[in-house]
Short mmCIF file of C-alpha atoms in Angstrom, two decimals:
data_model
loop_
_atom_site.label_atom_id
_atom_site.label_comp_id
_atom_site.label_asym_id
_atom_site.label_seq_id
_atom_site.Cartn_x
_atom_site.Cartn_y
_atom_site.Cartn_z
CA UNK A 83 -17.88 2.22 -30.69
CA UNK A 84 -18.84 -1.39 -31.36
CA UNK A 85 -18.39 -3.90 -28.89
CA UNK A 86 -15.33 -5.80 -30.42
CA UNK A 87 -13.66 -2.75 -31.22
CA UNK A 88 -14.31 -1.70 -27.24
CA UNK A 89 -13.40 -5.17 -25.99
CA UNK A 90 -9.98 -5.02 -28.18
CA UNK A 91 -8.92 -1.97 -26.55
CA UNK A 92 -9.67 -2.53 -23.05
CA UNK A 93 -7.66 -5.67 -23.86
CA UNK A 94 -4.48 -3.64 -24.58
CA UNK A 95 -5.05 -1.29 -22.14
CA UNK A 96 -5.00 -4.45 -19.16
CA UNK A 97 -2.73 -6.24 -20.53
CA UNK A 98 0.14 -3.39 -20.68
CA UNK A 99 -0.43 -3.08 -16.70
CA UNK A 100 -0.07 -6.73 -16.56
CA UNK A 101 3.47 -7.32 -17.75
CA UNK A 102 4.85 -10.35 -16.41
CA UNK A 103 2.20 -11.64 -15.14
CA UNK A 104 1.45 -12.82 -18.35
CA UNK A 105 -0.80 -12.77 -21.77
CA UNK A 106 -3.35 -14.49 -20.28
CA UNK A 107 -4.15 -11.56 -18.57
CA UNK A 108 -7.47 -9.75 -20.35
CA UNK A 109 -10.63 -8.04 -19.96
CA UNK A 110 -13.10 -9.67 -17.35
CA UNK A 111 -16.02 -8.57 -19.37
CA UNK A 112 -15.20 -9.30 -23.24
CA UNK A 113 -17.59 -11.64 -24.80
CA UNK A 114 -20.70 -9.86 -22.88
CA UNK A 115 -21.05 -7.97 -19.69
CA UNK A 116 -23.36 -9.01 -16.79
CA UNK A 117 -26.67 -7.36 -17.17
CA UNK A 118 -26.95 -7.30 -13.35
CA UNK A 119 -23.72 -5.00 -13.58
CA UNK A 120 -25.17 -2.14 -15.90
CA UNK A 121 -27.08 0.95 -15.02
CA UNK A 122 -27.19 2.85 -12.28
CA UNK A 123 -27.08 1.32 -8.95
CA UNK A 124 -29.69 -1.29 -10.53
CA UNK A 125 -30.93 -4.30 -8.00
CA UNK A 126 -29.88 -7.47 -9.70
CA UNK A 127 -33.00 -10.22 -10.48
CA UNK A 128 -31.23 -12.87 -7.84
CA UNK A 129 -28.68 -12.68 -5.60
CA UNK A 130 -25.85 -15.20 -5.98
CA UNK A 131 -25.53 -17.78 -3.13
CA UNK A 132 -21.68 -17.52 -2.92
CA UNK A 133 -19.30 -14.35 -2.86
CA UNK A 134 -15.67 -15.01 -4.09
CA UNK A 135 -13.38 -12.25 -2.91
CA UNK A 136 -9.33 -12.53 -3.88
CA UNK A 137 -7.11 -11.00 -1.98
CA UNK A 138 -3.35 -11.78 -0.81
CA UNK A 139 -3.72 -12.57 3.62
CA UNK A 140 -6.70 -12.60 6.04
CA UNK A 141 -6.44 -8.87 7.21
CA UNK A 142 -9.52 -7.75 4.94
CA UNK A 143 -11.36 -11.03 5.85
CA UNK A 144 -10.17 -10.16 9.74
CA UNK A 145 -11.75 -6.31 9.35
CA UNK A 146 -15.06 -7.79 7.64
CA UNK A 147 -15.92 -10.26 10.58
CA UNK A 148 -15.21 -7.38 12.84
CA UNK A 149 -17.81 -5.34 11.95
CA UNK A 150 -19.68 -6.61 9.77
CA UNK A 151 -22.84 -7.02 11.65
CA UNK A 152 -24.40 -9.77 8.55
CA UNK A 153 -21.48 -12.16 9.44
CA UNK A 154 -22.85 -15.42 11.32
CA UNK A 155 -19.56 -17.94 11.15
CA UNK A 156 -16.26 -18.78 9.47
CA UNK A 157 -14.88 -22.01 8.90
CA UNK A 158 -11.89 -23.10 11.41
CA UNK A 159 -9.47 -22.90 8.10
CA UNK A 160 -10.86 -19.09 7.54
CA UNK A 161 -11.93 -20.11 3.82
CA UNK A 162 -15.53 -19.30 3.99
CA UNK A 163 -17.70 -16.77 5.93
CA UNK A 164 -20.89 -17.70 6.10
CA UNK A 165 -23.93 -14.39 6.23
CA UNK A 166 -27.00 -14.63 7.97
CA UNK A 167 -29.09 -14.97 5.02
CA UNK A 168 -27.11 -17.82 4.11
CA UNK A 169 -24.79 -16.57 1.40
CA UNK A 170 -20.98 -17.56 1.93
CA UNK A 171 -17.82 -15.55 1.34
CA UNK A 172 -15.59 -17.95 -0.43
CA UNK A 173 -11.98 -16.29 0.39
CA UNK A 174 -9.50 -16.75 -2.70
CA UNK A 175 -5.98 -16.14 -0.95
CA UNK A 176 -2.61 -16.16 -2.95
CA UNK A 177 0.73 -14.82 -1.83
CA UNK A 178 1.38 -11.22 -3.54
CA UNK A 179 5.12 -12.33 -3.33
CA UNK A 180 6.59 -12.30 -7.21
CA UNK A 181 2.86 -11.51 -8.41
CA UNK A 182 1.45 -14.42 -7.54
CA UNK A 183 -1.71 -12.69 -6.65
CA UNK A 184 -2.13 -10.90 -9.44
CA UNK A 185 -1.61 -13.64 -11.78
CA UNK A 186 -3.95 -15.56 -10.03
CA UNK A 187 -6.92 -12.37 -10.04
CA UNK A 188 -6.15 -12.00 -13.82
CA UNK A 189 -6.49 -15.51 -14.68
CA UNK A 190 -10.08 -15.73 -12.80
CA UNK A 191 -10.90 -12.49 -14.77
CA UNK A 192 -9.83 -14.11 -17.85
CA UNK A 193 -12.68 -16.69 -17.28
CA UNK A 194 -15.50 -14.04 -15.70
CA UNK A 195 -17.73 -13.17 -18.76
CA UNK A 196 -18.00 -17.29 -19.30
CA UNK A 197 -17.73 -18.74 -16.05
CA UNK A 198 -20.30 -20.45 -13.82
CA UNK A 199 -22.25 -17.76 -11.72
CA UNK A 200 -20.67 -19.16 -8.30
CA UNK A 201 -17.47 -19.03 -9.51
CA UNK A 202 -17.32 -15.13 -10.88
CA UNK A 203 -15.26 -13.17 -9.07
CA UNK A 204 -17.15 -10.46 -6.76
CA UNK A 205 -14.55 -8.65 -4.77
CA UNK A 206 -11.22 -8.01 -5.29
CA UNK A 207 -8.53 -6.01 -3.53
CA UNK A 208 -5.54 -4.08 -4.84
CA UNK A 209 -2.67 -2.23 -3.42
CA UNK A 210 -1.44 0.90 -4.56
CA UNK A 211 1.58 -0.28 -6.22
CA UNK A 212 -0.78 -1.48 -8.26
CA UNK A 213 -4.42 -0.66 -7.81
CA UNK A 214 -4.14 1.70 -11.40
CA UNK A 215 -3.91 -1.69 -12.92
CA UNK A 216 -7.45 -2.83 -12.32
CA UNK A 217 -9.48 0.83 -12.37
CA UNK A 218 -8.32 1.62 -15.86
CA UNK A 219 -11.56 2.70 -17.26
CA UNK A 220 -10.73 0.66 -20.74
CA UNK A 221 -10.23 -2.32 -18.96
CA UNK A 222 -13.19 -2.04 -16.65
CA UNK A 223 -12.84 -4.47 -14.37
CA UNK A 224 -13.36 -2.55 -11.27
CA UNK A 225 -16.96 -1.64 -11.34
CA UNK A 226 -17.74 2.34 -10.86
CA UNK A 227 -19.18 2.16 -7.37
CA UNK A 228 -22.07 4.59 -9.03
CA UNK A 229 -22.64 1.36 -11.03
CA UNK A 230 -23.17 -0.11 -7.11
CA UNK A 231 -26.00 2.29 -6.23
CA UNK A 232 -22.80 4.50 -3.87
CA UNK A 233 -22.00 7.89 -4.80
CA UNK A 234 -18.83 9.01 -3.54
CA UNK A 235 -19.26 12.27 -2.99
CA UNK A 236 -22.18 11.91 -0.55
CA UNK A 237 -21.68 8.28 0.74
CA UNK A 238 -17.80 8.58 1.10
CA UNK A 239 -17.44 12.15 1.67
CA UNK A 240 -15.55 11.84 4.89
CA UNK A 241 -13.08 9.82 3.08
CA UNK A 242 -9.37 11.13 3.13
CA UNK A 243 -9.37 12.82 -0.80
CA UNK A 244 -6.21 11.10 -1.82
CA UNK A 245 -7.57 7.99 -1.22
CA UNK A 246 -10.22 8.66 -3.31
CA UNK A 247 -8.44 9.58 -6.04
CA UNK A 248 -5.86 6.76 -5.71
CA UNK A 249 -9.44 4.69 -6.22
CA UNK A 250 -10.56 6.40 -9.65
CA UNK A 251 -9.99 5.91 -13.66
CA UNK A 252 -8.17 8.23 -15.52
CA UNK A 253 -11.62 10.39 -15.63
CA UNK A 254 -12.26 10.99 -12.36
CA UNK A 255 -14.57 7.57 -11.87
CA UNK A 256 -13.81 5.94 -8.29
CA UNK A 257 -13.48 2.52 -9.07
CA UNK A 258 -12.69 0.93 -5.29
CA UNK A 259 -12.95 2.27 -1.76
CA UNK A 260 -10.41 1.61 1.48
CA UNK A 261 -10.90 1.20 4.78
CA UNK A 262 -7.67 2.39 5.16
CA UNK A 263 -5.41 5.58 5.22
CA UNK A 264 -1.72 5.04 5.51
CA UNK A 265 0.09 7.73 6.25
CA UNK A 266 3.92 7.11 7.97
CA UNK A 267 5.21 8.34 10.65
CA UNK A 268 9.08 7.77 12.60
CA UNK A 269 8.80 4.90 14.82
CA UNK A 270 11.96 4.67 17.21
CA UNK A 271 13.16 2.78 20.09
CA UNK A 272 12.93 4.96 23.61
CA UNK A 273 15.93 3.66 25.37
CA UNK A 274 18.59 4.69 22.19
CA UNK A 275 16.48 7.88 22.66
CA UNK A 276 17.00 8.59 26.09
CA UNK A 277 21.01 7.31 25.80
CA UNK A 278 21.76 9.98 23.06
CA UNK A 279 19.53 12.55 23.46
CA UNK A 280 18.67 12.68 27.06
CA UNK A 281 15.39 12.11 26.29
CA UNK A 282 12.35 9.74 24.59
CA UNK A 283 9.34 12.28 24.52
CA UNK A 284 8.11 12.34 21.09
CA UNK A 285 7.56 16.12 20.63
CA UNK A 286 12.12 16.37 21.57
CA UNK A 287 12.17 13.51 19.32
CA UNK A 288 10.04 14.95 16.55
CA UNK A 289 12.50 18.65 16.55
CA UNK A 290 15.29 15.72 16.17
CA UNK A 291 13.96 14.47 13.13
CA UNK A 292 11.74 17.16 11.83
CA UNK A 293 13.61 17.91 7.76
CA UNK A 294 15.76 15.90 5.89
CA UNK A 295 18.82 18.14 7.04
CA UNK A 296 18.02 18.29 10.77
CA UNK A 297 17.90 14.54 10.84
CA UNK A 298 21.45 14.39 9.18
CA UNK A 299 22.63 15.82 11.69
CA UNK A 300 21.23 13.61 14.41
CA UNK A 301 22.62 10.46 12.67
CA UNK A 302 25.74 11.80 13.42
CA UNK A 303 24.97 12.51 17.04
CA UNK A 304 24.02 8.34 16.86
CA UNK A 305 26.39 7.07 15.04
CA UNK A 306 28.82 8.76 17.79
CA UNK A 307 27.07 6.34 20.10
CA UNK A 308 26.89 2.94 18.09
CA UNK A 309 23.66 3.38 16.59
CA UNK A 310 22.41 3.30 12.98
CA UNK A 311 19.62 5.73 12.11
CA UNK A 312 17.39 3.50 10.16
CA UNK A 313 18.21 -0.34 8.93
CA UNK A 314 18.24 -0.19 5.20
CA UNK A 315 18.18 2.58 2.18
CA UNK A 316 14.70 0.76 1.09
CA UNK A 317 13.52 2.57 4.46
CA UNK A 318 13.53 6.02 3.21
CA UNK A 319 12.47 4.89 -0.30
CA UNK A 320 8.20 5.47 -0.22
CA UNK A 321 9.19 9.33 1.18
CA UNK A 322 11.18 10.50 -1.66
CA UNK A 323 8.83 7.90 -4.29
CA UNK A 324 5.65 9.64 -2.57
CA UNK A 325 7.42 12.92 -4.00
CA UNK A 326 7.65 12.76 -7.41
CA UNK A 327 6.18 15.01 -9.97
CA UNK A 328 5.26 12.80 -12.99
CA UNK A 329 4.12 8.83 -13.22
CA UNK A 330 7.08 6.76 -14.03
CA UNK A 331 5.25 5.93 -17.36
CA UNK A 332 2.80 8.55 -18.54
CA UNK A 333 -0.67 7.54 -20.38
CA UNK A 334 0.03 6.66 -24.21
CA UNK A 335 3.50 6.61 -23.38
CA UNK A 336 5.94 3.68 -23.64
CA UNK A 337 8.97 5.61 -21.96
CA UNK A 338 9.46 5.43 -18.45
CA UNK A 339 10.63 8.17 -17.01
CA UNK A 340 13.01 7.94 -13.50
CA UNK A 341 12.09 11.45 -11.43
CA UNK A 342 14.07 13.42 -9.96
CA UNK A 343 13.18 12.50 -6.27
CA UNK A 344 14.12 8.81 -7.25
CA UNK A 345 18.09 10.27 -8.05
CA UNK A 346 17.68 11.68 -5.15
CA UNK A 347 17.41 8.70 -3.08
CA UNK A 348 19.78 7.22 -5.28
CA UNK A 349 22.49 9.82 -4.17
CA UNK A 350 21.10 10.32 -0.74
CA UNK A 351 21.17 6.83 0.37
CA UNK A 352 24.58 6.35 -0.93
CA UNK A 353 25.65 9.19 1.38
CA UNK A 354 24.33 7.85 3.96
CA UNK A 355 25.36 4.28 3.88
CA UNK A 356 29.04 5.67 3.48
CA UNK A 357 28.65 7.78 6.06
CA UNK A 358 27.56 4.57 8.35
CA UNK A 359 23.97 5.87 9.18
CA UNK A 360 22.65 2.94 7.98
CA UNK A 361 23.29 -0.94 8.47
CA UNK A 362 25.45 -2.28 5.50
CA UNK A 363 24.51 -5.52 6.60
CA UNK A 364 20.34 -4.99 5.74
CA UNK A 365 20.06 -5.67 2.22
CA UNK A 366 16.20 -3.96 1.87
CA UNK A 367 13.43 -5.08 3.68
CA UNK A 368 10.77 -7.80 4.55
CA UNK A 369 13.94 -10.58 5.13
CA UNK A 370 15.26 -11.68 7.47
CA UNK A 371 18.58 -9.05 8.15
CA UNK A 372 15.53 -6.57 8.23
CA UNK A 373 13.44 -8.20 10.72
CA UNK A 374 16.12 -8.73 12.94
CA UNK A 375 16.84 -5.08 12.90
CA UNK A 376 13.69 -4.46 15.10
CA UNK A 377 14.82 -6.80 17.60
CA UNK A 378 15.92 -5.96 20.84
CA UNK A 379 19.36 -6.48 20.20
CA UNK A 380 19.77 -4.51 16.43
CA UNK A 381 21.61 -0.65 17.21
CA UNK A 382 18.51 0.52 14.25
CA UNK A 383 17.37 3.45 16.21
CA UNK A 384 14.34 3.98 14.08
CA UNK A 385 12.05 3.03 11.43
CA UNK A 386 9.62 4.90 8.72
CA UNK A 387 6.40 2.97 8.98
CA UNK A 388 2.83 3.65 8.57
CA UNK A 389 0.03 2.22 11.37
CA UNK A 390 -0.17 -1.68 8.99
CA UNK A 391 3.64 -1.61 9.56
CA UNK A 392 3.71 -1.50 13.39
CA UNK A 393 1.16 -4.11 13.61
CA UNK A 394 2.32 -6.48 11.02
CA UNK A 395 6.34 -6.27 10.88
CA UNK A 396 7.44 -4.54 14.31
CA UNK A 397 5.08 -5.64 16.76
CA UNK A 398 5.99 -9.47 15.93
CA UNK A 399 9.45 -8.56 15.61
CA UNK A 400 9.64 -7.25 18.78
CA UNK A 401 11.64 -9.73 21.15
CA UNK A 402 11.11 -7.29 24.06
CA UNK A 403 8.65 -5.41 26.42
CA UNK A 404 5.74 -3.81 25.44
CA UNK A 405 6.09 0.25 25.65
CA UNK A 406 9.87 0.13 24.03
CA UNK A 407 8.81 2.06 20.95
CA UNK A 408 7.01 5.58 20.32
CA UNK A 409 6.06 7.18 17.20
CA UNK A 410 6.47 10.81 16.09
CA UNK A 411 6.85 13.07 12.88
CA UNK A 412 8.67 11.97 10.06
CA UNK A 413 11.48 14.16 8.23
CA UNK A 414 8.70 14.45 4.94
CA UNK A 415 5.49 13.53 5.04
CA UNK A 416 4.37 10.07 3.09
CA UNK A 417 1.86 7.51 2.23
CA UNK A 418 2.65 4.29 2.29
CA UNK A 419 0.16 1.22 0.84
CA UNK A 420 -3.27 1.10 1.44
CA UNK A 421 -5.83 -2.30 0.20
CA UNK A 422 -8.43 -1.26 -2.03
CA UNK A 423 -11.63 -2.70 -2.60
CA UNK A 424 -13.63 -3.46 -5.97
CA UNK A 425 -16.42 -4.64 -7.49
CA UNK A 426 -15.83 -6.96 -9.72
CA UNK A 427 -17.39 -6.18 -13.63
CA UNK A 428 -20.00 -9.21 -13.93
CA UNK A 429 -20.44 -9.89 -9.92
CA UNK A 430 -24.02 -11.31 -9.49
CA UNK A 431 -24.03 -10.12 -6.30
CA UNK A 432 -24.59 -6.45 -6.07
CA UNK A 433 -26.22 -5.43 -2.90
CA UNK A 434 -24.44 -7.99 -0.94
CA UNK A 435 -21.23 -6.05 -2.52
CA UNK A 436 -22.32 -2.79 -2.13
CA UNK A 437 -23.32 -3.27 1.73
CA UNK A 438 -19.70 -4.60 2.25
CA UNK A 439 -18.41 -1.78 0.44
CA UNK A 440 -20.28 0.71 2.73
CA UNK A 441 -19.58 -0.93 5.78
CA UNK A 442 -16.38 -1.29 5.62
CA UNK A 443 -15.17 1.91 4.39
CA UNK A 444 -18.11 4.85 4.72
CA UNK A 445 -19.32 3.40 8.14
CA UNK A 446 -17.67 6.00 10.95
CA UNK A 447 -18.27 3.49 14.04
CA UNK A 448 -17.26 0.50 12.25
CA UNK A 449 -13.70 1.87 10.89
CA UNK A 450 -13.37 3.57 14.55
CA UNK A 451 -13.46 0.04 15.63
CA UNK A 452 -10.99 -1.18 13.21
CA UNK A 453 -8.44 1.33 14.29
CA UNK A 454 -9.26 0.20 17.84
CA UNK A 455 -8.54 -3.62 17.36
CA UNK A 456 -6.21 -3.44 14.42
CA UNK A 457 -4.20 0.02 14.58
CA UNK A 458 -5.80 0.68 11.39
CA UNK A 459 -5.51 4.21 10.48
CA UNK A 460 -9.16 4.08 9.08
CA UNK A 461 -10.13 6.48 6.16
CA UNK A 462 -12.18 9.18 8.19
CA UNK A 463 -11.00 12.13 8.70
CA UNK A 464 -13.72 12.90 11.36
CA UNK A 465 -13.19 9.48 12.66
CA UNK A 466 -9.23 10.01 13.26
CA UNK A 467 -9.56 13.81 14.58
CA UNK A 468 -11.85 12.12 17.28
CA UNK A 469 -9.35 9.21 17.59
CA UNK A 470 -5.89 11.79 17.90
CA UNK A 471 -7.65 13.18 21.18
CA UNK A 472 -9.86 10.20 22.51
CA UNK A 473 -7.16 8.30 25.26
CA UNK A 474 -8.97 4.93 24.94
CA UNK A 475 -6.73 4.67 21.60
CA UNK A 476 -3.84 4.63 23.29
CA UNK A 477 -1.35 1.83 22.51
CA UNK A 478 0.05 -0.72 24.82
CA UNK A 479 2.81 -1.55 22.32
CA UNK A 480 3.70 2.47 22.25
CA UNK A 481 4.10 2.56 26.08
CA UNK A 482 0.33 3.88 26.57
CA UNK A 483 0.67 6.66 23.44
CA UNK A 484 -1.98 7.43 21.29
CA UNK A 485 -0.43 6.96 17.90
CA UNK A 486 -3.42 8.70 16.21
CA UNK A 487 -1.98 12.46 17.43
CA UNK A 488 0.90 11.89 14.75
CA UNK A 489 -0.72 9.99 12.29
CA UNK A 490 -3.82 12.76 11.64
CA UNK A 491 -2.24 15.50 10.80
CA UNK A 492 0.42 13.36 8.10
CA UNK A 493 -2.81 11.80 6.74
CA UNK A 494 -4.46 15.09 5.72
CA UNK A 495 -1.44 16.86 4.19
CA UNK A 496 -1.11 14.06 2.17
CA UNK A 497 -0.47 14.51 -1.56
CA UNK A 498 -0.76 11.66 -3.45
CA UNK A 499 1.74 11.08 -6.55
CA UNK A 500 0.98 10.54 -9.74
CA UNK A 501 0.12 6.69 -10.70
CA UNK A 502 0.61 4.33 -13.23
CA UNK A 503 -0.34 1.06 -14.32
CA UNK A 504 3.86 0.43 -14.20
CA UNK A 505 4.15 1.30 -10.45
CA UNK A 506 4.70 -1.32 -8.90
CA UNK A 507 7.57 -2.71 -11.07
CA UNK A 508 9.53 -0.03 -10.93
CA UNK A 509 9.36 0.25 -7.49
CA UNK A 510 10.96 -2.87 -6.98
CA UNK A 511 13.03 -3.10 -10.20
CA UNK A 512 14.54 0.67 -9.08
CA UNK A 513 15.80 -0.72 -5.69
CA UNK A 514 16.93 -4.32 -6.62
CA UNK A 515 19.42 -2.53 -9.56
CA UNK A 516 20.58 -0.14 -6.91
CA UNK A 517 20.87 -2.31 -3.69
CA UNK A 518 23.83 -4.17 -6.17
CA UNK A 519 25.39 -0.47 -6.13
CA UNK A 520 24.77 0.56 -2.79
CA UNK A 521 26.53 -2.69 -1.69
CA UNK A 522 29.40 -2.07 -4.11
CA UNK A 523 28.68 -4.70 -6.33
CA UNK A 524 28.54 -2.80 -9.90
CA UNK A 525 28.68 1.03 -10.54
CA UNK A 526 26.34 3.53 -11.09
CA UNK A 527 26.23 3.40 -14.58
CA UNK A 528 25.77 -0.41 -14.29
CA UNK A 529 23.04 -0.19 -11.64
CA UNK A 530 21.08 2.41 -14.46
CA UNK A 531 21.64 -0.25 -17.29
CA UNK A 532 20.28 -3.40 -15.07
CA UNK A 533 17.44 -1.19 -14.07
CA UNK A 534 16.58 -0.61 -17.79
CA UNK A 535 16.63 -4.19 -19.30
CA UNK A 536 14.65 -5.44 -16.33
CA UNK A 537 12.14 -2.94 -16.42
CA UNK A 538 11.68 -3.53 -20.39
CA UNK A 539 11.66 -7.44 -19.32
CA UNK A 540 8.91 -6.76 -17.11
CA UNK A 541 6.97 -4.72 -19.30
CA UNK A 542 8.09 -5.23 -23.05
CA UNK A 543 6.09 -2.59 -24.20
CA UNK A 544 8.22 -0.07 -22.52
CA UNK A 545 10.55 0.98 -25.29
CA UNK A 546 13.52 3.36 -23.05
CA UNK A 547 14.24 4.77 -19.94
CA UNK A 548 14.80 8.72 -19.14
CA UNK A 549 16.65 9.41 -16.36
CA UNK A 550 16.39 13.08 -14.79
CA UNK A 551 20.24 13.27 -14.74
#
């Protein structure tokens, strides 16, 4: 295949995962590919003086100065890390709030094949929402980290295996490697335990919660007291989305296809918000009705959270004592998130890359020390086996319990669901058109049309919708 003819495809192929963010979107490496990013694992002539990694806050930049053993000092603003050898980490941060952050990554790939050498993009992170986006082998802009001189299955072989596959091309490449696992688990308050069921151990709690029916009947047992099961119907939404059996929009296809574990939720969560199991007044999640919900005066008994999620929304939410909360199974078992990390096509800086790569994500010790500082669940298996038993991971914010016993066995029965380069909007788009009919503001049939003309909005090359029902 000639290279226009290549370049023109991997065009189409980005910009149909880009959608709104907009035309300007394309292939980081039309118009000529870095040599220094071709072969196999091959040492580039020079290093580049400055890395430029994009990502959305400072928790990757946070993890990296952790353990990172080259790191010598960052500026007081956190914009640049500066490496023994000299090199700085120029950190390119953008909000990933109405896909700012992606806009921004596209636009700087847009100008990678013909911009200045310290101003190439290096390393970029993605979320799995949309992280099938950027490892689309057509619009290779996530480097295969063979290309790196790292072969996953020696180098990353005690990686969690959905991870790794969350990481690769549509042939099996892996594009990008995590630090991170995310598996969820039931995070509830102790003292609504202990008034309703007599108790707060997490094992009584866990047979409490333990299927989807079993926990049914337990929100009736709390609702008898006052209490709402969980805040919102977005709470329960990554179980049943972590369940379905086909991508929302299949390769080659323009229709998008709503599964059936999505109608589920639909139906379930209506039930349930009837039924007053859940707060009318919490209108989804990350605002402000929903971080009030984990304050100590919300009745929200529990929430369905993976390790990030204690540490960045609950913890801070928290208006109370430390030990207030426990974790324990959840009613299905889920993923939810995880940041991936890529080599960007054209980086002039490939070892630099590649020993970021491996220390941040293949290194045992280091990612044990991540889950340490952060409550990372860090993408070992071995690592978190030894963690689940090892009492010096025990959390303060838990009441002294070691999170890691629950968390383990979730992560490795974890299957994950089929992606798409569409994910990420219809994730949203699904549970904006149905909050509107959860909180009686337009039918069902309503809810189903909204959902379809803002899903074709977002992505204009999507041509219909097929509901399972």
């Amino acid at each position: 295949m000639n290279e226009k003819k290549s370049c023109a495809i991997s065009r189409r192929s980005f910009l149909k995962g880009a959608g709104a963010v907009g035309a300007a979107s394309v292939l980081a490496a039309c118009g000529g590919n870095s040599t220094a990013a071709s072969g196999s694992g091959a040492e580039a002539a020079a290093e580049g003086k400055v890395i430029n990694i994009y990502s959305w806050n400072d928790e990757f930049r946070t993890r990296l100065e952790a353990v990172y053993s080259e790191v010598a000092s960052t500026s007081s603003d956190g914009t640049v890390t500066t490496l023994k050898d000299g090199t700085e980490i120029h950190w390119i941060i953008n909000p990933n709030q109405d896909g700012v952050y992606q806009q921004k990554l596209d636009e700087a790939l847009l100008n990678q094949a013909s911009g200045s050498t310290d101003d190439k993009v290096d390393i970029f992170l993605s979320e799995t929402d949309y992280v099938y986006k950027y490892t689309d082998a057509e619009a290779d802009v996530a480097m295969p980290l063979t290309d790196l001189g790292i072969d996953p299955d020696t180098d990353l072989a005690d990686q969690y295996p959905f991870t790794k596959t969350t990481a690769s091309d549509q042939n099996g490449v892996q594009r990008g490697s995590t630090w991170q696992c995310c598996p969820g688990l039931l995070v509830y308050r102790r003292d609504i335990a202990k008034d309703v069921f007599g108790t707060d151990d997490p094992a009584a709690v866990g047979e409490k919660v333990k299927d989807w029916d079993t926990l049914k009947a337990t929100a009736e047992e709390l609702k008898a007291k006052g209490y709402f099961t969980f805040s919102s119907y977005a709470d329960t939404f990554r179980l049943y989305g972590n369940s379905i059996s086909q991508s929302w929009v299949a390769p080659g296809e323009t229709v998008c296809k709503v599964d059936q574990q999505i109608m589920n939720w639909i139906s379930d969560s209506k039930e349930w918000l009837d039924a007053g199991y859940l707060d009318k007044t919490v209108k989804g999640q990350f605002n402000d009705d929903w971080n009030k919900a984990m304050g100590s005066a919300s009745k929200v008994f529990a929430f369905l959270l993976p390790a990030w999620g204690i540490d960045f929304t609950l913890a801070p939410n928290w208006d109370g004592p430390e030990g207030a909360w426990a974790v324990t199974n959840p009613p299905q078992e889920y993923n939810w998130g995880g940041s991936y990390i890529h080599a960007c096509t054209g980086t002039d800086n490939l070892e630099h890359v590649r020993d970021i790569i491996l220390a941040l994500t293949s290194n045992k010790d280091n990612l044990l020390k991540i889950s340490k500082d952060y409550m990372d669940f860090t993408n070992t298996v071995s690592g978190m086996r030894d963690a689940a038993t090892d009492d010096s991971f025990a959390s303060s914010f838990l009441g002294g319990q070691n999170a890691y016993e629950y968390f383990a066995p979730v992560a490795e029965n974890i299957k994950i669901a089929p992606l798409s380069s569409y994910d990420q909007g219809c994730v949203e788009l699904i549970q904006n058109a149905f909050s509107d009919y959860f909180q009686g503001n337009v039918d069902f049939d309503r809810a189903k049309e909204n959902f379809e003309t803002a899903i074709m909005e977002r992505y204009p090359d999507i041509t219909a919708v097929e509901w399972a029902e």
